[in-house]
Amino acid sequence: MSAPARGSLLVIGGSEDREDDMQILERFVQLCGGADRRIVVLTTASRVPEKMWAIYDAAFGGMGVARRSEVRVTSRLEANDASLADDVAQADGIFITGGDQKRLLALIGGTLLDQALHAALARGACIAGTSAGASAMSAHMLADGKAELHPEKGAVSLGAGLGFMQRVAIDQHFSQRQRLARLLTVVAQNPYLLGVGIDEDTALLIEAGGGIEILGAGAVTMIDGRHMVSNVADIRQRAVPEMVDVRLHLLPAGSRYGAQGDPATPAALADFLNIVTDIA
Amino acid sequence: MSAPARGSLLVIGGSEDREDDMQILERFVQLCGGADRRIVVLTTASRVPEKMWAIYDAAFGGMGVARRSEVRVTSRLEANDASLADDVAQADGIFITGGDQKRLLALIGGTLLDQALHAALARGACIAGTSAGASAMSAHMLADGKAELHPEKGAVSLGAGLGFMQRVAIDQHFSQRQRLARLLTVVAQNPYLLGVGIDEDTALLIEAGGGIEILGAGAVTMIDGRHMVSNVADIRQRAVPEMVDVRLHLLPAGSRYGAQGDPATPAALADFLNIVTDIA
């Protein structure tokens, strides 16, 4: 459907610093090409878009981004407005705020605005999403669910996301909200998907050339269930599945792989990253 | 040092039910040979041994165990009492209570009582340990430390445990106290050790013949870092290590492997279990 991306994705685990060092937001502006470029903030995931816009208006304004604007879409009719979509497709950076990823997709999934996001990425824009905006980035979107102590069959539901990444499920506020059991639940039932859990004030940057970098204060946890042996198909709802041979990778801020000059990627991680970085 | 075990180990993650279904304690009594056998309760880990004894006195009494007694050792002098040690060596079951595993080992490590526990296991007794009593069972004992959100270099300290298991580090209250980051810390710095995290009211039973079974209400999480690629040797204290290709197994209550009639053990788990079940 989409051309291969020439842009980059910045997948942020929520609660990124917006007032002090703003490391992640500063990097976003750089990835857009600098403070003289045009950045739009998509507040649709939130029920209080004006509050979201006020936060990012101040943050990007403080960095000298003059051409910043909100895209406040609150209906599918607006999301199918051709001139708005064209405006978004031509932006240098698009920042998708937090809120509720189900709300975001219910309003923009399949619309001209959805297509415009892909067109912008293909053209070379940077698309950032935080919290709900991060979860929304994959084709299979972690939509809902709690699994507090252990993985639980049936505890988590998926939805159709924006589809910048194809074989990935993203969770956010990951260590802070102790969401490993929830992500293991996704992988137990959907071993086709690689689980990516992103901490608060932390981001996974996927560069156009296939490099990745972890930014910010925390870490990214990656769960690979492709080798897993499990009884999940046979147990009752809400039971705890047996999961044998789940592969886990923990990449703290500062980790970089896949671009020229980066450390050699360990074999067990290389295949995982090939899938994660296949963005469009 | 010790003969191969003819007995069994019951490694309990703390807070096992002591009043209602008592599933784990009932199983312990069965493993000892039944209610007519002789059971001793080692309360040394606790600073309130009389309270510990009251709990297990009531529980085992309620199951009809007439020959039950406390071993209340509060000094190394007592732990080197030959007649006490001989009494323990001849018991059919030994139950090691919670408290502080460092206290337990400081008082009995290397004493005649320590030797007596190994002799009892070799003879065929069942040795159960809960909470601190569980952590104490391995040669390398998780002694102290917090790592709340992520693994942290230097956050955890090990001590010398009772050594029934050789290449294992045990943690307890595992899911309830969100201790995965702590166990990952142990494995990051000590990839020779396999991490075993046991939930509350849950037990890992290691049978004499090498079979294992998970009992109780929760699950056992197993962490294998032998294939891991990590920068832990090079980072500063308290930094978060990168950990690539950690293998994780989650076995919920009801899982059984390794004995006749059990399901075939998945290859990735078989080698892990060979190490965990090599008790003496």
XYZ file of C-alpha atoms in Angstrom:
560
model
C 0.000 0.000 0.000
C 2.718 2.453 0.982
C 6.113 3.225 -0.500
C 9.136 2.257 1.634
C 9.676 4.887 4.302
C 12.290 7.562 3.781
C 11.391 9.051 7.141
C 11.805 7.872 10.687
C 9.597 6.697 13.538
C 10.012 7.827 17.126
C 8.048 5.530 19.417
C 7.806 7.112 22.880
C 6.700 5.315 26.035
C 4.719 8.256 27.443
C 5.571 10.934 30.023
C 8.503 12.231 27.991
C 10.053 15.302 29.545
C 8.313 18.445 28.220
C 9.792 21.151 30.433
C 13.385 20.478 31.451
C 15.902 18.636 29.313
C 13.273 17.658 26.687
C 15.822 15.240 25.239
C 13.303 13.239 23.248
C 11.330 16.217 21.950
C 14.555 17.997 20.966
C 15.597 14.913 19.035
C 12.206 14.830 17.332
C 12.737 18.390 16.100
C 16.181 17.445 14.804
C 14.710 14.421 13.024
C 12.167 16.717 11.359
C 15.094 18.685 9.963
C 15.418 21.377 12.604
C 13.416 24.179 14.181
C 12.716 25.868 10.854
C 10.640 22.935 9.631
C 6.882 22.498 9.902
C 5.517 20.284 12.678
C 1.927 19.238 13.286
C 0.582 17.797 16.512
C -2.242 15.282 16.163
C -4.315 15.421 19.365
C -7.105 13.082 18.270
C -6.292 10.305 20.773
C -7.153 12.659 23.622
C -10.548 13.805 24.884
C -8.911 17.028 26.030
C -7.060 18.001 22.839
C -6.762 21.648 23.900
C -4.746 20.596 26.952
C -2.516 18.371 24.852
C -1.950 21.113 22.333
C -1.096 23.614 25.094
C 1.663 21.304 26.348
C 3.291 20.723 22.963
C 2.655 24.262 21.734
C 4.739 25.471 24.694
C 7.407 22.798 24.297
C 7.960 23.211 20.556
C 7.556 26.988 20.833
C 10.300 26.999 23.450
C 12.580 25.247 20.976
C 11.933 27.916 18.360
C 9.666 25.913 16.083
C 7.660 28.726 14.505
C 5.636 26.622 12.063
C 3.849 24.448 14.581
C 0.140 23.703 14.518
C -2.458 21.399 15.942
C -4.466 18.955 13.869
C -7.567 18.678 16.003
C -9.682 16.024 14.344
C -12.707 14.922 16.343
C -14.776 13.210 13.647
C -14.217 10.902 10.703
C -15.656 13.631 8.471
C -12.795 15.932 9.417
C -10.314 13.064 9.013
C -11.474 12.728 5.407
C -10.977 16.408 4.605
C -8.681 16.403 1.559
C -7.052 19.740 2.184
C -6.252 18.878 5.810
C -4.825 15.519 4.703
C -2.694 17.198 2.082
C -1.413 19.616 4.683
C -0.395 16.714 6.948
C 1.178 14.758 4.091
C 3.484 17.711 3.413
C 4.544 18.241 7.044
C 8.136 17.612 8.109
C 7.126 16.132 11.431
C 3.952 14.723 12.944
C 3.610 14.230 16.675
C 0.785 11.948 17.841
C -0.181 12.641 21.445
C -1.367 10.313 24.150
C -4.956 9.599 25.073
C -6.671 6.408 23.951
C -5.372 4.529 20.929
C -8.838 3.055 20.278
C -10.290 6.551 20.024
C -7.528 7.598 17.637
C -8.058 4.640 15.323
C -11.838 4.826 15.481
C -11.611 8.406 14.249
C -8.825 8.252 11.676
C -8.362 4.578 10.703
C -8.737 4.179 6.927
C -9.299 7.915 6.301
C -7.413 10.344 4.096
C -5.615 11.554 7.227
C -4.406 7.985 7.878
C -3.096 7.828 4.295
C -1.491 11.225 4.737
C 0.534 9.968 7.686
C 1.930 7.146 5.544
C 2.596 9.559 2.694
C 4.497 11.868 5.032
C 6.601 8.977 6.339
C 7.318 7.845 2.781
C 8.348 11.408 1.830
C 10.826 11.581 4.687
C 8.950 13.062 7.636
C 9.514 11.931 11.197
C 6.432 10.521 12.875
C 6.501 10.467 16.661
C 3.874 8.951 18.915
C 3.775 8.924 22.677
C 1.794 6.638 24.972
C -1.441 5.873 23.054
C 0.253 7.438 20.039
C 3.045 4.866 20.366
C 0.733 1.884 20.702
C -1.169 3.054 17.621
C 1.864 2.807 15.356
C 1.829 -0.915 14.668
C -0.596 -2.816 12.448
C -1.683 -5.004 15.353
C -2.412 -2.535 18.119
C -2.469 -3.436 21.797
C -5.892 -1.953 22.471
C -6.905 -2.936 25.972
C -6.356 -5.305 28.780
C -4.836 -6.030 32.132
C -2.654 -8.918 33.156
C -1.228 -7.830 36.427
C 0.798 -10.663 37.887
C 0.983 -13.245 35.132
C 0.055 -13.617 31.508
C -3.626 -14.549 31.330
C -5.331 -16.104 28.350
C -7.907 -13.698 26.986
C -6.885 -10.738 29.131
C -5.714 -8.527 26.288
C -7.386 -7.384 23.113
C -5.827 -6.174 19.913
C -7.158 -3.756 17.342
C -6.091 -2.494 13.948
C -3.488 0.247 14.307
C -1.864 2.678 11.899
C 0.399 0.008 10.481
C 3.769 1.718 10.234
C 5.182 -1.559 11.581
C 3.801 -4.939 10.574
C 4.757 -7.697 13.002
C 5.043 -5.817 16.260
C 2.859 -5.070 19.278
C 3.827 -1.987 21.274
C 3.204 -1.275 24.921
C 4.157 1.894 26.790
C 4.639 3.168 30.375
C 6.183 -0.283 30.427
C 8.333 -0.701 33.534
C 6.517 1.994 35.495
C 3.144 0.241 35.122
C 4.656 -3.258 35.352
C 3.274 -4.328 32.000
C 5.483 -7.322 31.237
C 2.698 -9.781 32.042
C 0.400 -7.927 29.656
C 2.932 -8.006 26.836
C 3.665 -11.686 27.490
C -0.081 -12.278 27.174
C -0.056 -10.688 23.726
C 2.893 -12.822 22.642
C 1.494 -16.024 24.169
C -1.621 -15.732 22.049
C -0.008 -14.048 19.051
C 3.499 -15.449 18.664
C 3.569 -13.929 15.176
C 3.967 -10.552 16.890
C 7.153 -9.311 18.497
C 6.469 -7.466 21.731
C 8.071 -4.070 22.283
C 7.635 -2.448 25.714
C 8.808 1.140 26.048
C 9.412 2.864 29.369
C 8.287 6.357 30.287
C 10.486 9.217 29.075
C 12.136 6.718 26.742
C 11.888 6.268 22.996
C 12.707 3.747 20.320
C 13.973 5.610 17.277
C 13.768 3.757 13.974
C 15.819 5.504 11.324
C 15.096 5.399 7.625
C 18.180 3.287 6.923
C 17.201 0.623 9.446
C 19.248 1.795 12.404
C 17.709 1.928 15.855
C 18.559 3.921 18.940
C 17.114 4.000 22.439
C 16.717 7.546 23.781
C 15.776 9.020 27.118
C 15.746 7.809 30.688
C 14.682 4.157 30.676
C 14.858 1.044 28.555
C 13.026 -0.885 25.870
C 12.073 -4.495 26.528
C 11.664 -6.777 23.519
C 9.840 -10.096 23.678
C 10.257 -12.735 20.984
C 7.905 -15.706 21.236
C 8.633 -17.270 17.887
C 10.536 -20.182 19.428
C 8.046 -20.492 22.267
C 6.446 -23.764 23.285
C 3.108 -23.058 24.987
C -0.155 -24.685 25.997
C -2.109 -21.469 25.431
C -4.308 -23.009 22.748
C -5.546 -25.675 25.145
C -6.164 -23.871 28.439
C -9.334 -22.137 29.600
C -9.898 -18.366 29.545
C -8.033 -16.417 32.264
C -5.731 -19.345 33.011
C -1.985 -18.716 33.072
C -0.315 -20.193 30.002
C 2.891 -22.149 30.181
C 5.522 -20.340 28.078
C 8.837 -22.043 27.400
C 11.741 -20.405 25.560
C 10.589 -16.824 25.291
C 13.524 -14.655 24.215
C 13.899 -11.321 25.981
C 16.098 -8.383 25.050
C 16.533 -5.359 27.289
C 18.022 -2.312 25.592
C 18.701 0.670 27.858
C 18.949 4.258 26.676
C 22.127 4.706 24.681
C 21.886 1.411 22.832
C 22.343 1.802 19.071
C 22.355 -0.836 16.365
C 22.148 -1.232 12.639
C 23.595 2.004 11.275
C 27.110 2.538 9.987
C 29.580 2.806 12.834
C 27.295 1.060 15.339
C 28.413 -2.026 17.236
C 27.813 -5.342 15.471
C 24.280 -6.498 16.160
C 24.169 -9.761 18.161
C 22.678 -12.490 15.995
C 19.681 -13.052 18.268
C 18.775 -9.379 18.007
C 19.482 -8.844 14.307
C 16.483 -10.747 13.011
C 14.224 -9.079 15.578
C 15.433 -5.638 14.538
C 15.007 -6.443 10.853
C 11.316 -6.879 11.513
C 10.934 -3.893 13.832
C 12.705 -1.532 11.448
C 10.706 -2.558 8.361
C 8.541 0.553 8.487
C 6.197 1.996 5.857
C 30.527 -33.486 49.731
C 27.060 -35.029 49.840
C 25.648 -38.220 48.430
C 23.120 -37.842 45.598
C 19.755 -36.967 47.039
C 17.163 -39.686 47.503
C 14.792 -37.100 48.920
C 12.955 -34.169 47.411
C 13.057 -30.381 47.623
C 9.982 -28.207 47.903
C 10.907 -24.603 47.141
C 8.027 -22.337 48.190
C 7.651 -18.684 47.205
C 6.314 -17.533 50.584
C 2.789 -16.885 51.878
C 1.701 -20.473 51.261
C -1.800 -21.127 52.525
C -1.673 -22.317 56.157
C -5.342 -22.290 57.122
C -7.667 -23.158 54.259
C -6.767 -25.531 51.454
C -3.116 -25.846 52.557
C -2.359 -27.501 49.234
C 1.391 -27.044 49.454
C 1.719 -28.004 53.117
C -0.443 -31.090 52.554
C 1.819 -32.090 49.697
C 4.844 -31.594 51.935
C 3.409 -34.020 54.455
C 2.770 -36.558 51.678
C 6.344 -36.121 50.443
C 7.593 -36.833 53.949
C 5.756 -40.147 53.777
C 2.478 -39.178 55.414
C 1.139 -37.837 58.685
C 2.714 -40.620 60.744
C 6.215 -39.469 59.890
C 8.419 -37.111 61.887
C 8.646 -33.478 60.786
C 10.878 -30.738 62.162
C 10.393 -27.026 61.601
C 13.565 -24.941 61.452
C 12.667 -21.408 62.561
C 16.194 -19.961 62.597
C 15.652 -17.523 59.723
C 13.092 -15.649 61.805
C 13.630 -13.239 64.698
C 10.246 -14.320 66.058
C 10.677 -18.116 65.963
C 7.895 -18.663 68.493
C 5.393 -17.031 66.141
C 6.634 -19.106 63.218
C 6.409 -22.295 65.206
C 2.878 -21.447 66.358
C 1.751 -21.156 62.733
C 3.253 -24.450 61.551
C 2.493 -26.264 64.795
C -1.182 -25.490 64.167
C -1.028 -26.314 60.459
C 0.763 -29.661 60.765
C -1.197 -30.501 63.906
C -4.394 -29.955 61.961
C -3.200 -32.500 59.418
C -2.623 -35.094 62.101
C 1.158 -34.953 62.209
C 1.785 -36.074 65.798
C 5.573 -36.173 65.647
C 6.186 -32.510 64.868
C 8.729 -30.340 66.617
C 10.553 -27.077 66.340
C 14.302 -26.770 65.897
C 14.887 -23.365 67.435
C 18.532 -22.628 66.851
C 19.586 -19.080 67.701
C 23.375 -19.487 67.915
C 26.141 -21.293 66.064
C 26.887 -23.168 69.285
C 23.444 -24.750 69.196
C 23.818 -25.413 65.453
C 26.910 -27.485 66.246
C 25.136 -29.626 68.846
C 25.756 -33.191 67.702
C 22.647 -34.714 69.210
C 20.402 -32.040 67.700
C 22.088 -32.539 64.321
C 21.610 -36.282 64.527
C 17.947 -35.747 65.337
C 17.512 -33.553 62.257
C 19.452 -35.962 60.037
C 16.961 -38.709 60.932
C 13.812 -36.623 60.325
C 11.444 -37.512 57.488
C 10.747 -33.889 56.661
C 12.343 -30.562 57.433
C 10.469 -27.306 56.907
C 12.582 -24.131 56.805
C 10.508 -21.047 57.617
C 10.723 -17.526 56.304
C 12.582 -14.661 57.893
C 15.969 -13.525 56.625
C 18.124 -15.917 54.650
C 21.283 -14.082 55.725
C 20.407 -14.680 59.371
C 19.766 -18.366 58.660
C 23.099 -18.886 56.928
C 25.049 -16.794 59.424
C 23.770 -19.077 62.173
C 23.876 -22.517 60.532
C 26.201 -22.273 57.501
C 28.965 -24.871 57.783
C 27.677 -26.326 61.068
C 26.683 -29.869 61.974
C 23.070 -28.814 61.494
C 23.878 -27.726 57.919
C 25.464 -31.161 57.305
C 22.458 -32.822 58.876
C 20.119 -31.191 56.375
C 22.184 -32.634 53.516
C 22.291 -36.022 55.215
C 18.515 -36.019 55.607
C 18.050 -35.145 51.926
C 20.474 -37.903 50.930
C 18.578 -40.406 53.128
C 15.276 -39.561 51.460
C 13.710 -36.774 53.489
C 11.765 -33.930 51.930
C 13.229 -30.501 52.618
C 10.846 -27.587 52.187
C 11.761 -23.931 52.448
C 9.472 -20.948 52.139
C 10.390 -17.327 51.410
C 13.836 -16.826 53.013
C 13.926 -20.604 53.451
C 13.514 -20.963 49.686
C 16.217 -18.451 48.786
C 18.592 -20.222 51.164
C 18.412 -23.523 49.284
C 20.860 -22.770 46.494
C 24.645 -22.558 46.750
C 24.601 -18.989 45.472
C 21.954 -17.279 47.567
C 20.164 -14.090 46.569
C 20.893 -12.243 49.797
C 19.826 -8.650 49.343
C 19.015 -5.974 46.880
C 16.464 -3.928 45.062
C 16.118 -3.335 41.359
C 12.675 -1.950 40.985
C 12.133 -0.938 37.391
C 15.136 -2.294 35.543
C 18.125 -4.481 36.178
C 20.821 -2.326 37.791
C 24.488 -3.207 37.934
C 25.533 -3.704 41.540
C 22.022 -3.566 42.978
C 21.943 -7.151 44.230
C 24.274 -9.092 46.481
C 24.728 -12.833 46.735
C 25.785 -14.938 49.672
C 26.630 -18.559 50.302
C 23.469 -20.600 50.765
C 22.750 -24.162 51.849
C 23.801 -25.563 48.491
C 21.113 -28.144 47.724
C 21.229 -26.743 44.183
C 24.446 -25.641 42.523
C 23.864 -23.329 39.568
C 20.656 -21.602 40.538
C 19.610 -18.349 42.198
C 16.171 -18.364 43.779
C 13.855 -15.447 44.397
C 10.441 -15.586 46.064
C 7.247 -13.493 46.424
C 8.175 -13.115 42.772
C 5.247 -11.717 40.818
C 3.612 -10.136 43.860
C 6.685 -8.023 44.635
C 7.554 -7.462 40.971
C 11.017 -8.970 41.312
C 11.830 -9.730 37.684
C 14.231 -6.772 37.445
C 16.040 -8.028 40.552
C 16.407 -11.542 39.157
C 17.551 -10.178 35.796
C 20.186 -8.222 37.709
C 21.476 -11.440 39.256
C 21.622 -13.136 35.862
C 23.175 -10.117 34.110
C 26.117 -10.195 36.492
C 26.176 -13.950 37.070
C 25.177 -15.648 33.830
C 26.505 -18.909 35.273
C 23.407 -18.942 37.486
C 19.927 -19.819 36.302
C 17.298 -17.574 37.847
C 14.233 -19.145 39.422
C 11.467 -16.810 40.626
C 8.671 -18.380 42.643
C 5.330 -16.722 43.285
C 3.541 -16.592 46.613
C 1.506 -19.675 47.565
C 3.371 -21.507 44.811
C 6.091 -24.134 44.967
C 8.637 -25.783 42.753
C 8.823 -29.456 43.681
C 11.999 -31.259 42.686
C 11.539 -35.000 42.994
C 14.330 -37.454 43.737
C 14.146 -38.913 40.239
C 14.561 -35.540 38.564
C 10.917 -34.736 37.894
C 9.558 -31.290 38.621
C 6.093 -30.034 39.352
C 4.684 -26.572 39.984
C 2.169 -26.521 42.843
C -0.164 -23.925 44.276
C -1.725 -20.731 43.018
C 0.836 -18.943 40.858
C 3.719 -19.636 38.538
C 7.465 -20.096 38.447
C 9.537 -17.845 36.176
C 12.857 -19.201 34.956
C 15.569 -16.975 33.500
C 18.450 -18.385 31.465
C 21.204 -15.912 30.618
C 23.734 -18.384 29.272
C 23.247 -17.226 25.687
C 23.047 -13.589 26.728
C 25.060 -10.835 25.100
C 25.523 -7.969 27.571
C 27.619 -4.899 28.254
C 27.364 -5.376 32.023
C 31.113 -5.754 32.458
C 31.727 -2.337 30.960
C 29.068 -0.070 32.427
C 29.225 1.928 35.647
C 27.558 0.908 38.919
C 23.748 1.375 39.004
C 23.543 1.713 35.217
C 21.041 -0.452 33.351
C 22.803 -3.235 31.444
C 21.908 -4.145 27.913
C 20.759 -7.775 27.874
C 20.220 -9.520 24.536
C 18.860 -13.041 24.171
C 17.758 -13.843 27.681
C 15.598 -16.976 27.627
C 12.491 -16.933 29.801
C 10.256 -19.835 30.791
C 6.984 -19.348 32.651
C 5.570 -22.496 34.235
C 2.177 -22.107 35.905
C 0.866 -24.351 38.649
C 0.050 -27.739 37.178
C 3.107 -27.926 34.947
C 4.995 -31.228 35.318
C 8.095 -32.435 33.521
C 10.754 -35.082 33.712
C 9.037 -37.988 35.437
C 7.564 -41.059 33.764
C 4.245 -40.256 32.160
C 4.905 -36.522 31.992
C 4.742 -34.601 28.724
C 7.968 -34.523 26.693
C 10.155 -31.706 27.952
C 10.718 -28.983 25.321
C 14.390 -28.959 24.352
C 14.982 -25.413 25.579
C 13.680 -26.374 29.003
C 15.315 -29.791 29.321
C 18.836 -28.547 29.860
C 17.618 -25.918 32.323
C 15.739 -28.537 34.310
C 18.715 -30.896 34.307
C 20.622 -28.257 36.246
C 17.788 -27.271 38.567
C 17.014 -30.872 39.484
C 20.621 -31.838 40.245
C 20.108 -31.644 44.001
C 22.304 -32.917 46.823
